[in-house]
Amino acid sequence: MSGKLLRRIASRGSLWTLPLDLGAAAGRFVRRKTSVVLWGLRGLRTGDRCHLGPGVRCADPKSVSLGDRVTLGAGVRLATETYRGRLSVGDRVEIGRYTILDFSGDLTIEDDALVSEGAIVYTHDHGYDPRSQPAASSLVLKRNCWIGSRAIILPSVNSIGENAIVGSGAVVTKDVPDGHVYVAGPGRLLKRKDLE
């Protein structure tokens, strides 16, 4: 090894701990790959280079398909109450930790979308009777949209537009058009300035 390479490795930490660091990295890699394989055996379809964090739960894996380079953070829940809906996730999508995605109605997440941690997406409603049969509706999160942390998207929403942003903690009750920002508790729609 050249002296330059050794100095570069040493700048990241002690050379004595390097074998431990490499072992830990290898362990994380094996756990990620094992998780993808085990979910695949249950019927979940994944594209290339998907990452499923620890504690991911899925109610109906056969109804879920993930594109290439999809990341599901730790504790993500993919839930359904009807077992008729489908969850289709495009390429390069990131779903943050502890997010709940309900796909009782069809849920489509297009390429390059980002759902930040703790967000909740609902596609079914029980009306005024919590024990009634759920009424499902479909939802599309369009290309390159960003759902902020702890945001809640209610079943009355059918689409979050392309390049749209839902602010942290917002409760979304209506569709968000392309390129708009949706913020505040009950929700306020703001026109987004054109990005150049």
PDB file of C-alpha atoms in Angstrom:
ATOM      1  CA  MET A   1       0.000   0.000   0.000  1.00  0.00           C
ATOM      2  CA  SER A   2       1.190   3.476  -0.726  1.00  0.00           C
ATOM      3  CA  GLY A   3       1.806   5.961   2.047  1.00  0.00           C
ATOM      4  CA  LYS A   4      -0.898   8.251   0.652  1.00  0.00           C
ATOM      5  CA  LEU A   5      -3.533   5.504   0.893  1.00  0.00           C
ATOM      6  CA  LEU A   6      -2.501   4.614   4.453  1.00  0.00           C
ATOM      7  CA  ARG A   7      -2.735   8.274   5.509  1.00  0.00           C
ATOM      8  CA  ARG A   8      -6.183   8.517   3.954  1.00  0.00           C
ATOM      9  CA  ILE A   9      -7.391   5.407   5.799  1.00  0.00           C
ATOM     10  CA  ALA A  10      -5.815   6.618   9.057  1.00  0.00           C
ATOM     11  CA  SER A  11      -7.573   9.986   8.749  1.00  0.00           C
ATOM     12  CA  ARG A  12     -10.907   8.192   9.132  1.00  0.00           C
ATOM     13  CA  GLY A  13      -9.940   6.654  12.466  1.00  0.00           C
ATOM     14  CA  SER A  14      -7.452   4.410  14.163  1.00  0.00           C
ATOM     15  CA  LEU A  15      -5.832   1.711  12.048  1.00  0.00           C
ATOM     16  CA  TRP A  16      -6.318  -0.666  14.996  1.00  0.00           C
ATOM     17  CA  THR A  17     -10.115  -0.400  14.690  1.00  0.00           C
ATOM     18  CA  LEU A  18     -10.141  -0.769  10.907  1.00  0.00           C
ATOM     19  CA  PRO A  19     -10.872  -4.535  10.989  1.00  0.00           C
ATOM     20  CA  LEU A  20     -13.785  -3.918  13.367  1.00  0.00           C
ATOM     21  CA  ASP A  21     -15.150  -1.135  11.156  1.00  0.00           C
ATOM     22  CA  LEU A  22     -14.884  -3.349   8.074  1.00  0.00           C
ATOM     23  CA  GLY A  23     -16.592  -6.203   9.925  1.00  0.00           C
ATOM     24  CA  ALA A  24     -19.457  -3.964  11.036  1.00  0.00           C
ATOM     25  CA  ALA A  25     -19.911  -2.627   7.492  1.00  0.00           C
ATOM     26  CA  ALA A  26     -19.947  -6.174   6.121  1.00  0.00           C
ATOM     27  CA  GLY A  27     -22.552  -7.156   8.721  1.00  0.00           C
ATOM     28  CA  ARG A  28     -24.828  -4.261   7.733  1.00  0.00           C
ATOM     29  CA  PHE A  29     -24.450  -5.182   4.052  1.00  0.00           C
ATOM     30  CA  VAL A  30     -25.363  -8.832   4.729  1.00  0.00           C
ATOM     31  CA  ARG A  31     -28.404  -7.821   6.851  1.00  0.00           C
ATOM     32  CA  ARG A  32     -29.684  -5.528   4.079  1.00  0.00           C
ATOM     33  CA  LYS A  33     -29.279  -8.189   1.392  1.00  0.00           C
ATOM     34  CA  THR A  34     -30.841 -10.868   3.611  1.00  0.00           C
ATOM     35  CA  SER A  35     -33.845  -8.625   4.285  1.00  0.00           C
ATOM     36  CA  VAL A  36     -34.451  -8.089   0.555  1.00  0.00           C
ATOM     37  CA  VAL A  37     -34.168 -11.839  -0.136  1.00  0.00           C
ATOM     38  CA  LEU A  38     -36.530 -12.789   2.715  1.00  0.00           C
ATOM     39  CA  TRP A  39     -39.171 -10.265   1.632  1.00  0.00           C
ATOM     40  CA  GLY A  40     -38.758 -11.532  -1.934  1.00  0.00           C
ATOM     41  CA  LEU A  41     -39.576 -15.054  -0.741  1.00  0.00           C
ATOM     42  CA  ARG A  42     -42.808 -13.671   0.724  1.00  0.00           C
ATOM     43  CA  GLY A  43     -43.760 -12.199  -2.654  1.00  0.00           C
ATOM     44  CA  LEU A  44     -42.529  -8.601  -2.443  1.00  0.00           C
ATOM     45  CA  ARG A  45     -41.086  -7.560  -5.821  1.00  0.00           C
ATOM     46  CA  THR A  46     -37.953  -5.407  -5.652  1.00  0.00           C
ATOM     47  CA  GLY A  47     -35.793  -3.790  -8.298  1.00  0.00           C
ATOM     48  CA  ASP A  48     -32.019  -3.483  -8.270  1.00  0.00           C
ATOM     49  CA  ARG A  49     -30.171  -2.016  -5.285  1.00  0.00           C
ATOM     50  CA  CYS A  50     -33.162  -1.721  -2.953  1.00  0.00           C
ATOM     51  CA  HIS A  51     -32.536  -1.093   0.727  1.00  0.00           C
ATOM     52  CA  LEU A  52     -35.017  -2.300   3.352  1.00  0.00           C
ATOM     53  CA  GLY A  53     -34.188  -1.018   6.816  1.00  0.00           C
ATOM     54  CA  PRO A  54     -34.603  -3.033  10.010  1.00  0.00           C
ATOM     55  CA  GLY A  55     -38.149  -3.514  11.264  1.00  0.00           C
ATOM     56  CA  VAL A  56     -39.910  -2.963   7.917  1.00  0.00           C
ATOM     57  CA  ARG A  57     -43.382  -4.537   8.037  1.00  0.00           C
ATOM     58  CA  CYS A  58     -45.695  -5.311   5.129  1.00  0.00           C
ATOM     59  CA  ALA A  59     -49.281  -6.564   5.432  1.00  0.00           C
ATOM     60  CA  ASP A  60     -49.584  -7.987   1.896  1.00  0.00           C
ATOM     61  CA  PRO A  61     -46.149  -8.370   0.216  1.00  0.00           C
ATOM     62  CA  LYS A  62     -47.607  -9.864  -2.979  1.00  0.00           C
ATOM     63  CA  SER A  63     -49.374  -6.561  -3.688  1.00  0.00           C
ATOM     64  CA  VAL A  64     -46.196  -4.460  -3.423  1.00  0.00           C
ATOM     65  CA  SER A  65     -43.626  -3.730  -6.119  1.00  0.00           C
ATOM     66  CA  LEU A  66     -40.555  -1.557  -5.595  1.00  0.00           C
ATOM     67  CA  GLY A  67     -38.498  -0.033  -8.408  1.00  0.00           C
ATOM     68  CA  ASP A  68     -34.728   0.310  -8.634  1.00  0.00           C
ATOM     69  CA  ARG A  69     -32.761   2.017  -5.834  1.00  0.00           C
ATOM     70  CA  VAL A  70     -35.720   2.310  -3.475  1.00  0.00           C
ATOM     71  CA  THR A  71     -34.920   2.922   0.193  1.00  0.00           C
ATOM     72  CA  LEU A  72     -37.331   2.028   2.989  1.00  0.00           C
ATOM     73  CA  GLY A  73     -36.060   3.310   6.339  1.00  0.00           C
ATOM     74  CA  ALA A  74     -36.224   1.528   9.671  1.00  0.00           C
ATOM     75  CA  GLY A  75     -39.692   0.722  10.956  1.00  0.00           C
ATOM     76  CA  VAL A  76     -41.600   1.571   7.759  1.00  0.00           C
ATOM     77  CA  ARG A  77     -45.080   0.004   7.703  1.00  0.00           C
ATOM     78  CA  LEU A  78     -46.814  -0.920   4.459  1.00  0.00           C
ATOM     79  CA  ALA A  79     -50.404  -1.490   5.583  1.00  0.00           C
ATOM     80  CA  THR A  80     -53.731  -2.432   4.025  1.00  0.00           C
ATOM     81  CA  GLU A  81     -57.194  -3.189   5.344  1.00  0.00           C
ATOM     82  CA  THR A  82     -58.846  -4.389   2.138  1.00  0.00           C
ATOM     83  CA  TYR A  83     -56.181  -6.670   0.613  1.00  0.00           C
ATOM     84  CA  ARG A  84     -57.382  -5.478  -2.814  1.00  0.00           C
ATOM     85  CA  GLY A  85     -55.152  -2.435  -3.250  1.00  0.00           C
ATOM     86  CA  ARG A  86     -51.694  -2.309  -4.813  1.00  0.00           C
ATOM     87  CA  LEU A  87     -48.584  -0.356  -3.865  1.00  0.00           C
ATOM     88  CA  SER A  88     -46.364   0.562  -6.788  1.00  0.00           C
ATOM     89  CA  VAL A  89     -43.138   2.455  -6.060  1.00  0.00           C
ATOM     90  CA  GLY A  90     -41.008   3.938  -8.849  1.00  0.00           C
ATOM     91  CA  ASP A  91     -37.237   4.275  -9.092  1.00  0.00           C
ATOM     92  CA  ARG A  92     -34.982   6.221  -6.686  1.00  0.00           C
ATOM     93  CA  VAL A  93     -37.743   6.718  -4.110  1.00  0.00           C
ATOM     94  CA  GLU A  94     -36.871   7.268  -0.451  1.00  0.00           C
ATOM     95  CA  ILE A  95     -39.298   6.466   2.354  1.00  0.00           C
ATOM     96  CA  GLY A  96     -38.127   7.778   5.728  1.00  0.00           C
ATOM     97  CA  ARG A  97     -38.064   5.968   9.047  1.00  0.00           C
ATOM     98  CA  TYR A  98     -41.335   5.057  10.781  1.00  0.00           C
ATOM     99  CA  THR A  99     -43.510   6.111   7.862  1.00  0.00           C
ATOM    100  CA  ILE A 100     -46.897   4.440   7.411  1.00  0.00           C
ATOM    101  CA  LEU A 101     -48.094   3.869   3.842  1.00  0.00           C
ATOM    102  CA  ASP A 102     -51.665   2.574   3.625  1.00  0.00           C
ATOM    103  CA  PHE A 103     -52.439   1.007   0.252  1.00  0.00           C
ATOM    104  CA  SER A 104     -56.001  -0.199   0.921  1.00  0.00           C
ATOM    105  CA  GLY A 105     -56.864   1.762  -2.211  1.00  0.00           C
ATOM    106  CA  ASP A 106     -54.181   1.794  -4.893  1.00  0.00           C
ATOM    107  CA  LEU A 107     -51.111   3.855  -3.942  1.00  0.00           C
ATOM    108  CA  THR A 108     -48.622   4.839  -6.640  1.00  0.00           C
ATOM    109  CA  ILE A 109     -45.387   6.627  -5.799  1.00  0.00           C
ATOM    110  CA  GLU A 110     -43.612   7.850  -8.924  1.00  0.00           C
ATOM    111  CA  ASP A 111     -39.865   8.186  -9.568  1.00  0.00           C
ATOM    112  CA  ASP A 112     -37.642  10.379  -7.354  1.00  0.00           C
ATOM    113  CA  ALA A 113     -40.337  11.039  -4.723  1.00  0.00           C
ATOM    114  CA  LEU A 114     -39.319  11.521  -1.092  1.00  0.00           C
ATOM    115  CA  VAL A 115     -41.506  10.738   1.911  1.00  0.00           C
ATOM    116  CA  SER A 116     -39.823  12.013   5.074  1.00  0.00           C
ATOM    117  CA  GLU A 117     -39.809  10.188   8.375  1.00  0.00           C
ATOM    118  CA  GLY A 118     -42.980   9.733  10.374  1.00  0.00           C
ATOM    119  CA  ALA A 119     -45.331  10.713   7.542  1.00  0.00           C
ATOM    120  CA  ILE A 120     -48.677   8.904   7.297  1.00  0.00           C
ATOM    121  CA  VAL A 121     -50.469   8.280   4.003  1.00  0.00           C
ATOM    122  CA  TYR A 122     -54.062   6.978   4.117  1.00  0.00           C
ATOM    123  CA  THR A 123     -56.048   5.553   1.203  1.00  0.00           C
ATOM    124  CA  HIS A 124     -59.106   4.359   3.096  1.00  0.00           C
ATOM    125  CA  ASP A 125     -61.784   5.835   5.320  1.00  0.00           C
ATOM    126  CA  HIS A 126     -64.429   4.408   7.661  1.00  0.00           C
ATOM    127  CA  GLY A 127     -66.757   7.417   7.620  1.00  0.00           C
ATOM    128  CA  TYR A 128     -68.516   7.869  10.973  1.00  0.00           C
ATOM    129  CA  ASP A 129     -68.453   4.196  11.985  1.00  0.00           C
ATOM    130  CA  PRO A 130     -64.981   2.904  12.908  1.00  0.00           C
ATOM    131  CA  ARG A 131     -66.171  -0.704  12.560  1.00  0.00           C
ATOM    132  CA  SER A 132     -67.643  -0.271   9.064  1.00  0.00           C
ATOM    133  CA  GLN A 133     -66.087  -1.683   5.911  1.00  0.00           C
ATOM    134  CA  PRO A 134     -63.321   0.654   4.724  1.00  0.00           C
ATOM    135  CA  ALA A 135     -64.031   2.775   1.660  1.00  0.00           C
ATOM    136  CA  ALA A 136     -60.832   2.801  -0.398  1.00  0.00           C
ATOM    137  CA  SER A 137     -59.610   5.513  -2.765  1.00  0.00           C
ATOM    138  CA  SER A 138     -56.550   5.679  -4.982  1.00  0.00           C
ATOM    139  CA  LEU A 139     -53.664   8.099  -4.496  1.00  0.00           C
ATOM    140  CA  VAL A 140     -50.722   9.098  -6.699  1.00  0.00           C
ATOM    141  CA  LEU A 141     -47.610  10.787  -5.348  1.00  0.00           C
ATOM    142  CA  LYS A 142     -46.204  12.198  -8.568  1.00  0.00           C
ATOM    143  CA  ARG A 143     -42.618  12.470  -9.744  1.00  0.00           C
ATOM    144  CA  ASN A 144     -40.172  14.367  -7.544  1.00  0.00           C
ATOM    145  CA  CYS A 145     -42.706  15.365  -4.878  1.00  0.00           C
ATOM    146  CA  TRP A 146     -41.597  15.723  -1.270  1.00  0.00           C
ATOM    147  CA  ILE A 147     -43.764  14.848   1.721  1.00  0.00           C
ATOM    148  CA  GLY A 148     -42.372  16.500   4.863  1.00  0.00           C
ATOM    149  CA  SER A 149     -41.829  14.750   8.170  1.00  0.00           C
ATOM    150  CA  ARG A 150     -44.915  13.965  10.256  1.00  0.00           C
ATOM    151  CA  ALA A 151     -47.261  15.086   7.457  1.00  0.00           C
ATOM    152  CA  ILE A 152     -50.598  13.286   7.170  1.00  0.00           C
ATOM    153  CA  ILE A 153     -52.296  12.713   3.827  1.00  0.00           C
ATOM    154  CA  LEU A 154     -55.991  11.875   4.219  1.00  0.00           C
ATOM    155  CA  PRO A 155     -58.046   9.622   1.914  1.00  0.00           C
ATOM    156  CA  SER A 156     -59.852  12.623   0.369  1.00  0.00           C
ATOM    157  CA  VAL A 157     -56.618  13.330  -1.563  1.00  0.00           C
ATOM    158  CA  ASN A 158     -56.197  11.732  -5.008  1.00  0.00           C
ATOM    159  CA  SER A 159     -52.881  13.234  -6.077  1.00  0.00           C
ATOM    160  CA  ILE A 160     -49.841  15.128  -4.878  1.00  0.00           C
ATOM    161  CA  GLY A 161     -48.483  16.928  -7.929  1.00  0.00           C
ATOM    162  CA  GLU A 162     -45.144  16.722  -9.665  1.00  0.00           C
ATOM    163  CA  ASN A 163     -42.447  18.760  -7.855  1.00  0.00           C
ATOM    164  CA  ALA A 164     -44.975  19.597  -5.105  1.00  0.00           C
ATOM    165  CA  ILE A 165     -43.956  19.948  -1.463  1.00  0.00           C
ATOM    166  CA  VAL A 166     -46.046  19.068   1.583  1.00  0.00           C
ATOM    167  CA  GLY A 167     -44.660  20.845   4.646  1.00  0.00           C
ATOM    168  CA  SER A 168     -43.756  19.107   7.881  1.00  0.00           C
ATOM    169  CA  GLY A 169     -46.762  18.394  10.074  1.00  0.00           C
ATOM    170  CA  ALA A 170     -49.297  19.422   7.418  1.00  0.00           C
ATOM    171  CA  VAL A 171     -52.650  17.650   7.286  1.00  0.00           C
ATOM    172  CA  VAL A 172     -53.471  17.352   3.586  1.00  0.00           C
ATOM    173  CA  THR A 173     -57.211  17.261   2.837  1.00  0.00           C
ATOM    174  CA  LYS A 174     -57.257  18.083  -0.883  1.00  0.00           C
ATOM    175  CA  ASP A 175     -55.176  17.525  -4.011  1.00  0.00           C
ATOM    176  CA  VAL A 176     -51.926  19.460  -4.336  1.00  0.00           C
ATOM    177  CA  PRO A 177     -51.287  20.710  -7.907  1.00  0.00           C
ATOM    178  CA  ASP A 178     -47.942  20.393  -9.685  1.00  0.00           C
ATOM    179  CA  GLY A 179     -45.237  22.689  -8.330  1.00  0.00           C
ATOM    180  CA  HIS A 180     -47.203  23.927  -5.311  1.00  0.00           C
ATOM    181  CA  VAL A 181     -46.369  23.946  -1.596  1.00  0.00           C
ATOM    182  CA  TYR A 182     -48.931  22.800   0.985  1.00  0.00           C
ATOM    183  CA  VAL A 183     -48.304  23.924   4.585  1.00  0.00           C
ATOM    184  CA  ALA A 184     -49.979  24.406   7.999  1.00  0.00           C
ATOM    185  CA  GLY A 185     -52.357  22.275  10.063  1.00  0.00           C
ATOM    186  CA  PRO A 186     -55.632  22.477   8.146  1.00  0.00           C
ATOM    187  CA  GLY A 187     -53.620  23.279   5.048  1.00  0.00           C
ATOM    188  CA  ARG A 188     -52.911  26.328   2.977  1.00  0.00           C
ATOM    189  CA  LEU A 189     -51.977  26.204  -0.671  1.00  0.00           C
ATOM    190  CA  LEU A 190     -49.124  28.418  -1.836  1.00  0.00           C
ATOM    191  CA  LYS A 191     -47.903  28.979  -5.373  1.00  0.00           C
ATOM    192  CA  ARG A 192     -44.305  27.865  -5.764  1.00  0.00           C
ATOM    193  CA  LYS A 193     -41.895  30.189  -7.487  1.00  0.00           C
ATOM    194  CA  ASP A 194     -40.435  28.858 -10.686  1.00  0.00           C
ATOM    195  CA  LEU A 195     -37.062  27.279 -10.144  1.00  0.00           C
ATOM    196  CA  GLU A 196     -34.407  28.258 -12.622  1.00  0.00           C
TER     197      GLU A 196
END
